[in-house]
Coordinates of C-alpha atoms and ligand atoms in Angstrom, one line a residue:
X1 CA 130.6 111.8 186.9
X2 CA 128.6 111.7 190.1
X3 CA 131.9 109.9 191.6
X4 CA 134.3 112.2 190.3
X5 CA 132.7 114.8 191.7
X6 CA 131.9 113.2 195.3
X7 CA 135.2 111.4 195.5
X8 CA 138.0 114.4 196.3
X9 CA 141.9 113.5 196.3
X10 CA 143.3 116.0 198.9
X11 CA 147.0 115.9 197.7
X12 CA 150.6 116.3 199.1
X13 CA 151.1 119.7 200.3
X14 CA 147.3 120.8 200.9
X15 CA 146.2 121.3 203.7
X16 CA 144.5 118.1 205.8
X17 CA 140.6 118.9 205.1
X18 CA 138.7 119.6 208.5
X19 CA 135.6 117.6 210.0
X20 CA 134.0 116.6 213.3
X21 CA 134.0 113.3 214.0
X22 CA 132.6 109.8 216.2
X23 CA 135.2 108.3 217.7
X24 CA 135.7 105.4 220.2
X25 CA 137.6 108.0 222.0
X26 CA 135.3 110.7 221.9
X27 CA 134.5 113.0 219.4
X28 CA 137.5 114.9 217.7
X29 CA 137.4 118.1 215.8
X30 CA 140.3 117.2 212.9
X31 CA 143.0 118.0 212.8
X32 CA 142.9 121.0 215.0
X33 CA 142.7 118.7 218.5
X34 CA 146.5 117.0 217.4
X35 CA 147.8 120.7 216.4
X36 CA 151.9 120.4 217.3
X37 CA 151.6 116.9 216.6
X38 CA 152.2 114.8 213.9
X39 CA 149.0 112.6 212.5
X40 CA 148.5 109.6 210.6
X41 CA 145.1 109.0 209.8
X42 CA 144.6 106.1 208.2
X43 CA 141.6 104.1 206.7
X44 CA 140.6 99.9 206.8
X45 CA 137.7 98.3 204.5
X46 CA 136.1 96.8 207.8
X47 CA 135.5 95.7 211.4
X48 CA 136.1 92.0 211.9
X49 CA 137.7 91.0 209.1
X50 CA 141.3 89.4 209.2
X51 CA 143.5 91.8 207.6
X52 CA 142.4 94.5 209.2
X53 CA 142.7 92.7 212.5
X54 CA 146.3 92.0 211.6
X55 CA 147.0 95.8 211.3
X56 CA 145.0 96.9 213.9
X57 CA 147.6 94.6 216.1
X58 CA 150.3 95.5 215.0
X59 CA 149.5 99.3 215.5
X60 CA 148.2 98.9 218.7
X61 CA 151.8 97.2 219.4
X62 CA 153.6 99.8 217.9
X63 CA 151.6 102.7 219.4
X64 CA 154.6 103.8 222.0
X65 CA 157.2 103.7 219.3
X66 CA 154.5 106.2 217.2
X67 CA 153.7 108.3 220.5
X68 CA 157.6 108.5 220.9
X69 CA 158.2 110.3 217.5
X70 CA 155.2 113.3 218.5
X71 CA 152.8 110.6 216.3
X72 CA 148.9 110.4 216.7
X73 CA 147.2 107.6 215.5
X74 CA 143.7 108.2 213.8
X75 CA 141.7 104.8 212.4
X76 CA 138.5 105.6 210.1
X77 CA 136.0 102.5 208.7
X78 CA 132.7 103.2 207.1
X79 CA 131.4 100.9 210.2
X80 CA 129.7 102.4 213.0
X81 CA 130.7 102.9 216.4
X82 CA 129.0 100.0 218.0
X83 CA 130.8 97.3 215.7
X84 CA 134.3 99.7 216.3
X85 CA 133.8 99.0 219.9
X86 CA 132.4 95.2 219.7
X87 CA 136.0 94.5 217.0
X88 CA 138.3 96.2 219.5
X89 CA 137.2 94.1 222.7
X90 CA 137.6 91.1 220.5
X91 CA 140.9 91.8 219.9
X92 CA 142.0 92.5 223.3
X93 CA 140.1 89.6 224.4
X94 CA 140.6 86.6 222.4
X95 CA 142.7 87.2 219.4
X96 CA 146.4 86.0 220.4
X97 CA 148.6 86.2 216.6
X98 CA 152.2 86.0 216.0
X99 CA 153.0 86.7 219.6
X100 CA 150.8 89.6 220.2
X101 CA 147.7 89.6 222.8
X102 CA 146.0 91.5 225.2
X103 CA 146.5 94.2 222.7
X104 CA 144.6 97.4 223.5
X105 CA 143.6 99.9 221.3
X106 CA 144.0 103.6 222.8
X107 CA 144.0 105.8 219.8
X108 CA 140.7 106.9 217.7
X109 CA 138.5 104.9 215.5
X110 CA 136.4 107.3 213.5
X111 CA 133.2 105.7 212.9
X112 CA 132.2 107.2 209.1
X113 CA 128.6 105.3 208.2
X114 CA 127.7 108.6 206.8
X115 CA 131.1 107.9 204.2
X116 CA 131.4 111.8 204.7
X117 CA 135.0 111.7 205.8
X118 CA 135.9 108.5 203.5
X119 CA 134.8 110.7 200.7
X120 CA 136.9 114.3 201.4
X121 CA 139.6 112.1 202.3
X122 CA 139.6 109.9 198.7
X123 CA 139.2 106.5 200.5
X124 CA 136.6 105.5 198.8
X125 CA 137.7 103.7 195.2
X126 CA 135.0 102.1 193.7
X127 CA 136.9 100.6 191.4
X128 CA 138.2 98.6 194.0
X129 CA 135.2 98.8 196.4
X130 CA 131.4 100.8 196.3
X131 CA 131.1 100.1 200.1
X132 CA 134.5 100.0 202.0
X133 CA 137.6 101.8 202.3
X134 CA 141.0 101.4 201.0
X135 CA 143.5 101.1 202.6
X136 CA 144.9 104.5 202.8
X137 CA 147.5 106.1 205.5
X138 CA 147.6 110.3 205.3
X139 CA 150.8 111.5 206.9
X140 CA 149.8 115.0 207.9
X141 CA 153.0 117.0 210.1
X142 CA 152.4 119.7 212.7
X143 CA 151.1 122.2 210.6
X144 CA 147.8 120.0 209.4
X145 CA 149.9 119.7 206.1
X146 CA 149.5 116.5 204.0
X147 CA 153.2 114.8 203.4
X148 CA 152.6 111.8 202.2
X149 CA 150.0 109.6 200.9
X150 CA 149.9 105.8 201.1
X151 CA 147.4 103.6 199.3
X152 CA 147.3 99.8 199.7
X153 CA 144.3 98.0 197.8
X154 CA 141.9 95.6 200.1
X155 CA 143.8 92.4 200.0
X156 CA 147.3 93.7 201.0
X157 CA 148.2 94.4 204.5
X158 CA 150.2 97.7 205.5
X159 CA 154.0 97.4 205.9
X160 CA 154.4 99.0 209.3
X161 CA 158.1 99.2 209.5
X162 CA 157.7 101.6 205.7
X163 CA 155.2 103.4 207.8
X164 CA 157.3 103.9 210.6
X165 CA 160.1 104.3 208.5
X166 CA 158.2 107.3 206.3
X167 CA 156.8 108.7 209.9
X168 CA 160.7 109.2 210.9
X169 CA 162.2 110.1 207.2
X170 CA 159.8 113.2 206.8
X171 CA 161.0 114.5 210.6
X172 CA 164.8 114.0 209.5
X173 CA 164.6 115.7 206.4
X174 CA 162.7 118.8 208.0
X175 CA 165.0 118.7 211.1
X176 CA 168.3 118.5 209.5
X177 CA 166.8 120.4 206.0
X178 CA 168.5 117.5 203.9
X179 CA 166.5 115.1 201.5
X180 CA 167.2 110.8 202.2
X181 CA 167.4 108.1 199.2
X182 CA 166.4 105.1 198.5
X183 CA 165.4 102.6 201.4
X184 CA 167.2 105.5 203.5
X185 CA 167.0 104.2 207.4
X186 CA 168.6 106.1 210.5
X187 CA 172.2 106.1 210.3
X188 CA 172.5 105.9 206.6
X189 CA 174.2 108.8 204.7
X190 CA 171.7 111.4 203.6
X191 CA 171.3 113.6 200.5
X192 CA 172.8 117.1 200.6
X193 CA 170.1 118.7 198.3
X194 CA 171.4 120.9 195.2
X195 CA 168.5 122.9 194.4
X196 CA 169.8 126.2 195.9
X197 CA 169.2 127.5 199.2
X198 CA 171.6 129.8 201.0
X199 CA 172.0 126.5 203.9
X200 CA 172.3 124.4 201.1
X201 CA 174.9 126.6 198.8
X202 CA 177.0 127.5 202.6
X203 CA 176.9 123.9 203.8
X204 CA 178.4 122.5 200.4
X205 CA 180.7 125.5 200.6
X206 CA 181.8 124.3 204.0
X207 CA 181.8 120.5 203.2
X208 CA 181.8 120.3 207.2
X209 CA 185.2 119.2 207.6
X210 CA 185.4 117.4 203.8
X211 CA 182.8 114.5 204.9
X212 CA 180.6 115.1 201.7
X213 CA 180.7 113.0 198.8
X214 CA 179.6 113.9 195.8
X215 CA 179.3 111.3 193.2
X216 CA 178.9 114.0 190.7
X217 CA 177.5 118.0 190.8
X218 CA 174.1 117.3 191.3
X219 CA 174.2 113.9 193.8
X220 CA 176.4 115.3 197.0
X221 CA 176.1 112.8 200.3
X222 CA 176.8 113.4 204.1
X223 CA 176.8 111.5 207.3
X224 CA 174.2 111.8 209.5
X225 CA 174.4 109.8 212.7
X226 CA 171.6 107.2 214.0
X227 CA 171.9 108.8 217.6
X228 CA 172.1 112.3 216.0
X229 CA 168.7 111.8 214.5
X230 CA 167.3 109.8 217.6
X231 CA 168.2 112.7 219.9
X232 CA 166.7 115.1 217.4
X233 CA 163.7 113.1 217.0
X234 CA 163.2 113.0 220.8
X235 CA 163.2 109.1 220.6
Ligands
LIG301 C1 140.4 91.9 205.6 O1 140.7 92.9 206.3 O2 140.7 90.8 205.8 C2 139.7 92.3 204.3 C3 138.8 93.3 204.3 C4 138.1 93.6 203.1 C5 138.4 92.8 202.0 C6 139.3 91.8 202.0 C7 140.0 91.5 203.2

């Protein structure tokens, strides 16, 4: 019972909880110091281990494309910031994998020793761990509002291109108010939705020059062009 009730789950739609924070960039008052931008905070178990490493990588090589697309990056471990700042040298110093070295890690590492923020944040799951973090990525949008939630267990490294992928999904479907299927990527038709809004009732209305399909009432598709969304998306 005690973990139930230190554990929370903030869930889609609420607003990201607040806190004040260590971080190897400084401290950060969260979310409110990224307002206007997009966040994804995201957890690991630990400093210096190899999966983590491997992620830690491959963000810090994909940190432009994130920046690009409004995106902050926030890292959290229940290590402190000492070992945050020992790990990230060693990564930009000696660790050379699958093509990527000299990598440099700009964004914040929260250090959380105190568990406070691993705890408000529901990245703590004893089940899978009493002392370290999942692996969990919060994808919180402009207005400090949770979108989506991503948990991997310990063992499994992130897919970056999903998270990239989800990062540029939830900015198409609130620029162009349309919804996107399965494995939905740029350039790919999207979903007109049917639940009824006036947009959504006056573009079906339209059919914008007949290029809506609909393979029945309820499932209606359009066109919606890579460089469209790219130009929208400021990339
Ligand atoms: C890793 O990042 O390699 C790792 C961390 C905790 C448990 C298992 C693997």
């Amino acid at each position: 019972m005690e973990n139930e009730t230190m554990n929370t789950m903030p869930r889609i739609g609420d607003k990201a909880p607040a806190f004040q924070a260590v971080t190897t960039q400084g401290n950060i008052s969260f979310p409110e110091d990224f307002a206007g931008k997009w966040i994804i905070l995201f957890s690991h178990p630990a400093d210096f281990t190899p999966v983590c490493t491997s992620e830690f990588m491959t963000f810090g090589k994909m940190a432009d494309e994130f920046e690009r697309l409004n995106c902050q990056l926030v890292g959290l471990s229940i290590d402190g910031l000492y070992s945050h700042i020992a790990w990230l040298r060693t990564i930009r110093e000696k660790i050379e994998y699958r093509g990527m070295k000299n990598i440099e890690i700009n964004f914040p590492l929260i250090e959380d020793v105190s568990m406070n923020v691993a705890r408000t944040y529901g990245m703590l799951q004893p089940g899978e761990s009493q002392t370290q973090a999942v692996r969990a990525v919060f994808f919180i949008d402009p207005q400090g509002v949770i979108r989506t939630i991503i948990y991997y267990p310990l063992a499994l490294g992130r897919n970056f291109d999903e998270i990239k992928r989800v990062l540029i999904g939830l900015q198409t479907a609130d620029n162009f108010g349309v919804a996107l299927p399965a494995d939905w990527r740029p350039g790919d038709e999207v979903i007109v939705p049917t639940a009824g809004s006036c947009g959504v009732a006056k573009e079906r209305m339209e059919n914008r020059d007949g290029e809506m399909h609909c393979y029945d009432w309820f499932f209606c598709t359009r066109p919606l062009a890579k460089e469209e969304v790219e130009s929208k998306l400021g990339r």
